[in-house]
Every structure is written in structure tokens, then in C-alpha cells.
Short mmCIF file of C-alpha atoms and ligand atoms in Angstrom, two decimals:
data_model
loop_
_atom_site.label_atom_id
_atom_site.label_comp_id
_atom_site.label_asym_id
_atom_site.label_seq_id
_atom_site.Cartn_x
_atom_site.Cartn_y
_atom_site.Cartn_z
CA UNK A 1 -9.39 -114.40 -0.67
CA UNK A 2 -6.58 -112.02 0.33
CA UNK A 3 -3.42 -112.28 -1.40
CA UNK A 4 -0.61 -113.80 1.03
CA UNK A 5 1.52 -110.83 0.69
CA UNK A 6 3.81 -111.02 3.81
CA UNK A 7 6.69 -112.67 3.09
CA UNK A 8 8.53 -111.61 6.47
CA UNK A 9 8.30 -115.45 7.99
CA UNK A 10 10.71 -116.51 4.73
CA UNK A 11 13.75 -115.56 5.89
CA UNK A 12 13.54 -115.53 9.37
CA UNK A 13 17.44 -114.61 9.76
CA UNK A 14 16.86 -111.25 8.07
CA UNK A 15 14.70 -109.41 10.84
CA UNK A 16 15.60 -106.44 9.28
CA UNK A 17 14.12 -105.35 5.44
CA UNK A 18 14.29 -101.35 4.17
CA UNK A 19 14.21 -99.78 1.16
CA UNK A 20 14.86 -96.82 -0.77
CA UNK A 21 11.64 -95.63 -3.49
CA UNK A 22 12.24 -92.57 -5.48
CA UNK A 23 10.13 -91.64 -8.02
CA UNK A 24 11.87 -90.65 -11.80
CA UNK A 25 9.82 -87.69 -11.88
CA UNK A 26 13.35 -86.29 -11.71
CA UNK A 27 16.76 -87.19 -11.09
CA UNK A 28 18.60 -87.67 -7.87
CA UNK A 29 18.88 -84.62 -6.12
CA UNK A 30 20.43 -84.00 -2.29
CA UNK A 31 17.30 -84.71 -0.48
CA UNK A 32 16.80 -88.05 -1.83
CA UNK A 33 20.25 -88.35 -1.40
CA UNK A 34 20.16 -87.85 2.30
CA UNK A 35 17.28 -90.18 2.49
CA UNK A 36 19.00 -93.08 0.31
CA UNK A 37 21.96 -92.86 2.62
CA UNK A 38 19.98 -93.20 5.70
CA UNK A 39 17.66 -95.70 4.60
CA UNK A 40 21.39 -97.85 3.59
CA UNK A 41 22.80 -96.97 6.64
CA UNK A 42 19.93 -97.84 8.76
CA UNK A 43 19.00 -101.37 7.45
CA UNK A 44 23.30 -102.16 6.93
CA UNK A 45 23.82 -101.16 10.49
CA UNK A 46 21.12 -103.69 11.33
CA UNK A 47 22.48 -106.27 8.85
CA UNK A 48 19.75 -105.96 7.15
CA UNK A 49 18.45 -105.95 3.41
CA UNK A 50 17.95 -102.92 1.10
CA UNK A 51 16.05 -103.33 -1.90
CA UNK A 52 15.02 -100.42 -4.28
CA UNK A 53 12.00 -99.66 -5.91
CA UNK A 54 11.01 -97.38 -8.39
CA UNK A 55 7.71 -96.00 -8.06
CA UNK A 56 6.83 -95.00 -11.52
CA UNK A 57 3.53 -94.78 -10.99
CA UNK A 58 2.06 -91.52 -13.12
CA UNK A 59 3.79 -91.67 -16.54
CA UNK A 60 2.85 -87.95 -17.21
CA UNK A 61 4.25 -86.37 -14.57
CA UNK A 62 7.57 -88.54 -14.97
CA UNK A 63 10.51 -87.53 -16.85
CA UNK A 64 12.38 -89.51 -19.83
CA UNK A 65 15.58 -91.49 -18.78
CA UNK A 66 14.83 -90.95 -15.11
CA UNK A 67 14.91 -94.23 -13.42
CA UNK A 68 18.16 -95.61 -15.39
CA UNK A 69 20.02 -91.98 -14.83
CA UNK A 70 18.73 -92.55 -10.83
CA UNK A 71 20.20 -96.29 -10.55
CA UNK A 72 23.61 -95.42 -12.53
CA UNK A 73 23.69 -92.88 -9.84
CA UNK A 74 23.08 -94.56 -6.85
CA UNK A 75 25.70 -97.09 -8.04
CA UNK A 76 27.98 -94.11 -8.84
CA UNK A 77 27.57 -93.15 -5.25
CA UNK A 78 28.59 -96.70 -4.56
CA UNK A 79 25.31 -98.13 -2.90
CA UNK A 80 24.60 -101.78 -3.53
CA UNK A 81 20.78 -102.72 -3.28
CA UNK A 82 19.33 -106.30 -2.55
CA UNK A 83 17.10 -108.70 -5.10
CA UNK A 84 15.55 -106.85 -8.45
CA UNK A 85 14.33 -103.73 -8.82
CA UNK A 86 10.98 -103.28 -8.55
CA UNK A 87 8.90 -101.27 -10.89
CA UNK A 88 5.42 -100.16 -9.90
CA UNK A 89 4.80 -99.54 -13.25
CA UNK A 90 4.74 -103.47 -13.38
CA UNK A 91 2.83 -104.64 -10.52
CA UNK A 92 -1.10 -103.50 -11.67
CA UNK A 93 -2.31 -107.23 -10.98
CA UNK A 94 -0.80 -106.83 -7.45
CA UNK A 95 -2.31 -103.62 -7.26
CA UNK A 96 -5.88 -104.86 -8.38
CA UNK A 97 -5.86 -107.87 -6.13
CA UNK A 98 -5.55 -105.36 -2.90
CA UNK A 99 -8.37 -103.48 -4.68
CA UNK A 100 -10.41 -106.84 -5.37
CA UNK A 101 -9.68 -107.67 -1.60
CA UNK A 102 -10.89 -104.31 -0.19
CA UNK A 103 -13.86 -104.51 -2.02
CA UNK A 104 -14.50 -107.87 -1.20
CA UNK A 105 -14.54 -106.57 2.64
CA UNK A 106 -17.07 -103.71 1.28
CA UNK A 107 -14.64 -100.65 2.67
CA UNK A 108 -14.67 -99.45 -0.92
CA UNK A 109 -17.00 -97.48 -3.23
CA UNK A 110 -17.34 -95.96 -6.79
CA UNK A 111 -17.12 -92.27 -6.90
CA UNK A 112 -17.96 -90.36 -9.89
CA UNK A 113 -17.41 -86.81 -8.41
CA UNK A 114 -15.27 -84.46 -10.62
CA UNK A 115 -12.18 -82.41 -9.03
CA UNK A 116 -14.42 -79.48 -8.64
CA UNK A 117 -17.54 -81.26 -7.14
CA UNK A 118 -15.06 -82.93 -4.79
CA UNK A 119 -14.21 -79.25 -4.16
CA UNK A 120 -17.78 -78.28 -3.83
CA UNK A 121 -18.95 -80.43 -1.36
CA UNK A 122 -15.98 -80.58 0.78
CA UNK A 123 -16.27 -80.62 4.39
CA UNK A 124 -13.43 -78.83 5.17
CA UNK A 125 -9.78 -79.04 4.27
CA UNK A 126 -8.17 -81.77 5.73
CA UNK A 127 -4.24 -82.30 6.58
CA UNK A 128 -3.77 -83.36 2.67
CA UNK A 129 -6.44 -81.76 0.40
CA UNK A 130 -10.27 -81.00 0.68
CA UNK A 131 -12.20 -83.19 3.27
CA UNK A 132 -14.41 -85.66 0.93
CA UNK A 133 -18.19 -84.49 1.31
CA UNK A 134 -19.39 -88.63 0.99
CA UNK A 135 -21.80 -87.75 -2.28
CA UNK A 136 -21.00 -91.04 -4.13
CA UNK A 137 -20.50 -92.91 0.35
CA UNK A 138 -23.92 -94.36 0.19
CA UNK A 139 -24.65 -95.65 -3.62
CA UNK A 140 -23.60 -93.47 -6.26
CA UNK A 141 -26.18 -93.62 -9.62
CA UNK A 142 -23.17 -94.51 -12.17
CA UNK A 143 -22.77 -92.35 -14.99
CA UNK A 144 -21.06 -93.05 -18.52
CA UNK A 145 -17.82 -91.56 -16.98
CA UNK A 146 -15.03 -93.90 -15.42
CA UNK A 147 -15.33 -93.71 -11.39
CA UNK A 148 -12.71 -93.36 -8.92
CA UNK A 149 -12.67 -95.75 -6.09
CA UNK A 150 -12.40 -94.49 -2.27
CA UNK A 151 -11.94 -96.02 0.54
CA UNK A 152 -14.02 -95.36 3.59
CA UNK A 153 -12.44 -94.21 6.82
CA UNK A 154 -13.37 -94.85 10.32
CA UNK A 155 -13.57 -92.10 12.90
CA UNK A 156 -10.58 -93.53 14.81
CA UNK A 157 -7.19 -92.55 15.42
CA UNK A 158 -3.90 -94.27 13.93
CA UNK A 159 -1.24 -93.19 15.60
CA UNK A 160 2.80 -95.00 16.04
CA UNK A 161 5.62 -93.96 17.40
CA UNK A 162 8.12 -92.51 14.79
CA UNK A 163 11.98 -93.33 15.24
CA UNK A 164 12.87 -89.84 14.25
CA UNK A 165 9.53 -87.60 15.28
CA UNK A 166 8.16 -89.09 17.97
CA UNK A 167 4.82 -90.03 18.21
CA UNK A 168 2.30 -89.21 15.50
CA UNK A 169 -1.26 -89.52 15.18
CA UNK A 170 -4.45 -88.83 12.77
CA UNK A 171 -8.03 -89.10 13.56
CA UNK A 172 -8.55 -90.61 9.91
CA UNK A 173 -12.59 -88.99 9.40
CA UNK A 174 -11.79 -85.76 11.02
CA UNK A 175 -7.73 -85.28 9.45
CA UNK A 176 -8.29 -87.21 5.95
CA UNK A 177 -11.78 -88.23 5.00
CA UNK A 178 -12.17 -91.03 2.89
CA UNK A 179 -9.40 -91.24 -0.09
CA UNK A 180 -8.86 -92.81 -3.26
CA UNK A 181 -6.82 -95.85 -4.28
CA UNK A 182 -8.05 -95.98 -7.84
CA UNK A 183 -8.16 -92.99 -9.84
CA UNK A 184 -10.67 -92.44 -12.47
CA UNK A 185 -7.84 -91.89 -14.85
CA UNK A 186 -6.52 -95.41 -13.93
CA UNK A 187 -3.54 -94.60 -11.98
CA UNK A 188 -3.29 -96.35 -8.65
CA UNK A 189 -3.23 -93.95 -5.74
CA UNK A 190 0.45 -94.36 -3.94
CA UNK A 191 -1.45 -95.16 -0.99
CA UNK A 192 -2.37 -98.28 -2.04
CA UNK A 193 0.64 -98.81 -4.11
CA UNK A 194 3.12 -98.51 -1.63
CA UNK A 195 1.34 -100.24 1.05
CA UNK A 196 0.80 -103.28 -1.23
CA UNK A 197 4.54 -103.26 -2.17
CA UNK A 198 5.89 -102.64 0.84
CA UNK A 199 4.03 -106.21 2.43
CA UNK A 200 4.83 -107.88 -0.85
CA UNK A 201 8.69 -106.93 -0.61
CA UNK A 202 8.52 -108.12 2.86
CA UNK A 203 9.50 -104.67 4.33
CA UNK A 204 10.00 -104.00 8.23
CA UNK A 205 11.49 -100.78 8.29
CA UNK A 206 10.70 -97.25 6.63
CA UNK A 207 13.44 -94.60 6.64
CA UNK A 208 11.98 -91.88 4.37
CA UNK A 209 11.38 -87.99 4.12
CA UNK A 210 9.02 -86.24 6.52
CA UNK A 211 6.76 -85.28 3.69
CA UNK A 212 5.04 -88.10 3.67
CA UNK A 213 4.56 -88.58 7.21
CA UNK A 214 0.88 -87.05 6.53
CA UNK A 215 0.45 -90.07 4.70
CA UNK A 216 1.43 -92.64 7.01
CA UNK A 217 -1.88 -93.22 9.36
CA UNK A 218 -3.27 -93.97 5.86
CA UNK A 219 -1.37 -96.48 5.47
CA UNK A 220 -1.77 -98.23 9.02
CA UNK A 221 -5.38 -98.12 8.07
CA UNK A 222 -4.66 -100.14 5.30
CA UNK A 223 -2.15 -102.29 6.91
CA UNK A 224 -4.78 -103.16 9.55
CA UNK A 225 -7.28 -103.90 7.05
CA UNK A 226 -5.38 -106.05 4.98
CA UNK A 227 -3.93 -107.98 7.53
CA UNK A 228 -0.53 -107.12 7.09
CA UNK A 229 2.46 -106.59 9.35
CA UNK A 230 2.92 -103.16 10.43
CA UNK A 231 6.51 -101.57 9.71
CA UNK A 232 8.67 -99.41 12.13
CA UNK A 233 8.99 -96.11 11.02
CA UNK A 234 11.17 -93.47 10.85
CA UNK A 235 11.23 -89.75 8.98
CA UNK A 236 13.38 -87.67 8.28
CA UNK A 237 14.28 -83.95 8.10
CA UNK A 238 13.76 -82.54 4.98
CA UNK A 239 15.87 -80.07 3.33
CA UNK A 240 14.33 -77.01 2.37
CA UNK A 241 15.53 -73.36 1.33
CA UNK A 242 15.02 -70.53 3.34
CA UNK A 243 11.46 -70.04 2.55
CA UNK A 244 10.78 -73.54 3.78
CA UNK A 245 9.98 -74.94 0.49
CA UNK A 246 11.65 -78.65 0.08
CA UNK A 247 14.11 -79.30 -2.25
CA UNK A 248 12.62 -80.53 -4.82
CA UNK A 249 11.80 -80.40 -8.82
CA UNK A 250 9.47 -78.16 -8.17
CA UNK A 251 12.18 -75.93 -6.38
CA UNK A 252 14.46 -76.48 -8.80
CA UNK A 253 16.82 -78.85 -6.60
CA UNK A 254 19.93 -79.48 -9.15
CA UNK A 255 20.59 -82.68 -9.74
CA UNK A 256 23.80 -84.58 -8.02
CA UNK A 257 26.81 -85.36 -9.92
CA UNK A 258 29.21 -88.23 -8.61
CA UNK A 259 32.04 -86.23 -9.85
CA UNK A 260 31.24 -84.63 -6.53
CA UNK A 261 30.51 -87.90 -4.45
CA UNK A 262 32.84 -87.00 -1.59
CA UNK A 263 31.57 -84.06 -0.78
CA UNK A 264 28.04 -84.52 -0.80
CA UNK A 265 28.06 -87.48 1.03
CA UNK A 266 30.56 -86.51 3.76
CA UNK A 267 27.80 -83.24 3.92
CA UNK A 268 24.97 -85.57 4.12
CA UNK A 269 26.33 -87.46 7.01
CA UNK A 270 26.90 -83.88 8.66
CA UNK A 271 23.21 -83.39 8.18
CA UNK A 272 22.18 -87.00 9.41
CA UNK A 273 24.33 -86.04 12.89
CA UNK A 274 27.74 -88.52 12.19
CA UNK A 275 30.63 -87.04 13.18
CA UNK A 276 32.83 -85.79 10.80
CA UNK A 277 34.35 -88.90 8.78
CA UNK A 278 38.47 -89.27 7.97
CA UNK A 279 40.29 -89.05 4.67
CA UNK A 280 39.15 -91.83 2.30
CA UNK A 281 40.98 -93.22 -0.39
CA UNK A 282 37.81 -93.47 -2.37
CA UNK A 283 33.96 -92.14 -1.48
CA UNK A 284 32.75 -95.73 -1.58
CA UNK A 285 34.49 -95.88 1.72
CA UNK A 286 32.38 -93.40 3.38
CA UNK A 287 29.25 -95.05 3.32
CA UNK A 288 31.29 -98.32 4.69
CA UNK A 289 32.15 -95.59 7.54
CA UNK A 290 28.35 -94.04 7.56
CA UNK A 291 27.34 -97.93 8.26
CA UNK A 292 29.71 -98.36 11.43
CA UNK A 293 28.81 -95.32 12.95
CA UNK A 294 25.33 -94.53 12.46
CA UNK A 295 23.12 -94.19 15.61
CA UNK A 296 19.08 -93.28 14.21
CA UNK A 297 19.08 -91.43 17.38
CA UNK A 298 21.38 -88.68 16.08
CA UNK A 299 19.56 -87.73 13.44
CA UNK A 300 17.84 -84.45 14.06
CA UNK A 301 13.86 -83.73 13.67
CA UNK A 302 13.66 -80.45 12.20
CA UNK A 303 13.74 -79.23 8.71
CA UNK A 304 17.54 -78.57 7.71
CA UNK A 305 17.53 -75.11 5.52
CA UNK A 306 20.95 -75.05 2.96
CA UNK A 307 20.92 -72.86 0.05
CA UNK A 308 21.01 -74.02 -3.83
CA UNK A 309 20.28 -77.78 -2.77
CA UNK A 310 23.21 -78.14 -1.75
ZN1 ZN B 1 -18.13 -88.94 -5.45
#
């Protein structure tokens, strides 16, 4: 029995339902700034909804304090999100209920591989990691050890038409191979994660960065085989230094202070292709101003390269 997940038809006066999901492996830096501002300005300038979720989904690669310093910033910043936040760190039953469904429909199998016989028998590397050799595909003889659980993938192409790339297509065999949704350390794969919250949060439109637009035919595949709505779509530029590395923790992207709200934002917009905004008595007013004025269509496709984050 598949879990009735789509709550679009609720609220039928709402046509419009984003989001903004960053994950407290860090705190706020420019990049997700840029992509919480367009994401607001986006579903606002539709009169839409924007609800927040925090996808706290691998607790060792997340930092202490994270996702309470991210939402005191973000209301520093002066956004103003829709409904509860949502924790993935919450939602397992959801999670395993997609997983129960999936296997139900018999599209997923135990496999007991290890990193490095995953490596081993790869066919290839794929647009996201080694190809998956199928070892465990057919019937896997279970060992002691917990498995992960993959998903097979059909030798067709899922391709949409991005709001901010263009069109964009995978051949999910040849690009991908089958993936995982389960890990065998017990963490859910975002893959599934986000797919399952974004139908249960009754989402219609994704504004995020362009580095996980490699992940998105993944995600129509599971859509499709869940039944649910699909989303519109759009990416955007990421920031990156001059060695084309995104901002990031990894890159050592400082994080943003709202003693200097004004002047990241009003540089964000710059980035996002707004014309330049007007003195404002207080920052809050600028996103009011981002809202009025923002056309998706402005907003440029290729990477933006600043220096120090900033
Ligand atoms: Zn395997």
C-alpha cells in the first residue's frame, strides 16, 4: 500500500509550494545564502509558500549547534518560513514506508558489497561515483554483515526542462547505475529522503544549487515510481573560487554574519541578476524589494567566481 504522500490537492489556492533545505553540516555561508534568497523570492513572487527543512540526515558529518545557529540566521536576515520545521532526522518511519513501498514493487535489493568491492567491480565511473557492477542485482547469499539496499535502474532516460539550465537529461543505467537508498550503516540515502519529503511537504517547486542537478533524474525515477507529482525545477549558479571549487565547508566558505545583512544581500541580488536595489531603512526591506522584482529568467547559468566567499 503506498503511503498517500501528495498533499498538493489540500490547498488548492496555493499552486505554488518551495522550500529552502540546508544541511547543519555547517553554518550559513553565501552560497546557501544566494540559494535561500532565491528559493524566497521565487515562491513569494508566486504567492506562494516557503517552508524549511533541515536535512540532518548523517549525524557524523554534522556539526554541533548548526541547525539553531542556521534558523536564528535566516530570521536575522529577516526571512519568514511557512508551517514547522521539518527535521529529517525525525521522519525514519516516513522514510521506511517509501522503502517498504519500493520493495513491495520488487525495484529493490540487498547488497552486501563493501566500498572497495563496489570499487572492484565497477563498470565504469558514472556522473556521481563508480558505476555499480550488479554483484548482489540477481540474489545476493546474505552474510552476517548489515546490507545496503539499491535500487535498480532502467536503461531509460529522465530528462526535464530546468528553469535556470535548460534542459537536462540522464540515461539512468549508462550515467548512474543502480544506487542506494538505505545504507548499510543505517543512514537513509538523500535520494530517497528528499524525494519522500519533498511529496510529503506537498512541494511544487525546487530552486536549489546546481550541484545537485546530477542528482535530479534520480529523483524523477523515483517520483515516477512512487506515483508522485513531479516538481518544476530550477538550479542555480553556484559560487565558486577561482579554481572552480564551490564555496563550501570544505573550501572554507566563512560563515555570514547579519551584522553585515545589507551588504550581502544587496550582493546576492547582484548575483541573482536584480537590478541594483535603493536605500533601505532596514535590510528586511530588501528582500520585500527582491520579491517585487524578481524575474527567474534573469538569473544567470554559469558558475559565479568571487573571492573569500564573499
Ligand atoms: Zn552488492
Amino acid at each position: 500500500m503506498a503511503p498517500q504522500l501528495s498533499r498538493q490537492t489540500e490547498n488548492p489556492a496555493t499552486p505554488y509550494i518551495g522550500r529552502f533545505a540546508p544541511s547543519p553540516t555547517g553554518l550559513l555561508h553565501i552560497g546557501s545564502l544566494l540559494t535561500a534568497v532565491a528559493s524566497f523570492a521565487d515562491a513569494r513572487a508566486h504567492g506562494g509558500l516557503w517552508r524549511l527543512r533541515m536535512e540532518d540526515l548523517d549525524p557524523p558529518r554534522e556539526m554541533a549547534g548548526a541547525a539553531a545557529h542556521i534558523l536564528r540566521t535566516l530570521e536575522a536576515f529577516g526571512f519568514e518560513w511557512d508551517g514547522e520545521v521539518v527535521y529529517q532526522s525525525r521522519r525514519h518511519e516516513l522514510y521506511r514506508a517509501v522503502l517498504d513501498e519500493l520493495r513491495a514493487q520488487g525495484r529493490v535489493y540487498p547488497c552486501y558489497c563493501s566500498r572497495r568491492e563496489v570499487a572492484e567491480q565497477a563498470r565504469g565511473m558514472g556522473v556521481d561515483g563508480p558505476l555499480y557492477g550488479g554483484r548482489c542485482a540477481h540474489g545476493a547469499s546474505a552474510t552476517a554483515k548489515t546490507p545496503a539496499w539499491r535500487i535498480r535502474v532502467p536503461a531509460a532516460v529522465y530528462g526535464f526542462g530546468d528553469a535556470v539550465v535548460g534542459h537536462y537529461q540522464q540515461q539512468l543505467a549508462a550515467d548512474v547505475g543502480d544506487f542506494v537508498l538505505l545504507r548499510a550503516d543505517g543512514f537513509w540515502a538523500y535520494q530517497l529522503a528528499v524525494v519522500a519529503d519533498d511529496a510529503e511537504q506537498g512541494i511544487t517547486h525546487i530552486v536549489r544549487g546546481q550541484d545537485l542537478l546530477v542528482s535530479t533524474p534520480r529523483q524523477l525515477f523515483l517520483q515516477q515510481c512512487l506515483g508522485y507529482v513531479q516538481p518544476h525545477y530550477a538550479h542555480l549558479p553556484l559560487l565558486t573560487n577561482r579554481l572552480g571549487q564551490k564555496w563550501s565547508k570544505q573550501t572554507l566558505a566563512p560563515a555570514i554574519d547579519a551584522a553585515e545583512a545589507e551588504t550581502l544581500l544587496r550582493q546576492v541580488l547582484h548575483w541573482l541578476g536584480l537590478p541594483e536595489a535603493p536605500p533601505v531603512g532596514h535590510h528586511r526591506e530588501l528582500l520585500d524589494w527582491a520579491v517585487a522584482h524578481w524575474r527567474m529568467a534573469a538569473v544567470p547559468k554559469a558558475a559565479i567566481v568571487t573571492e573569500a566567499g564573499v
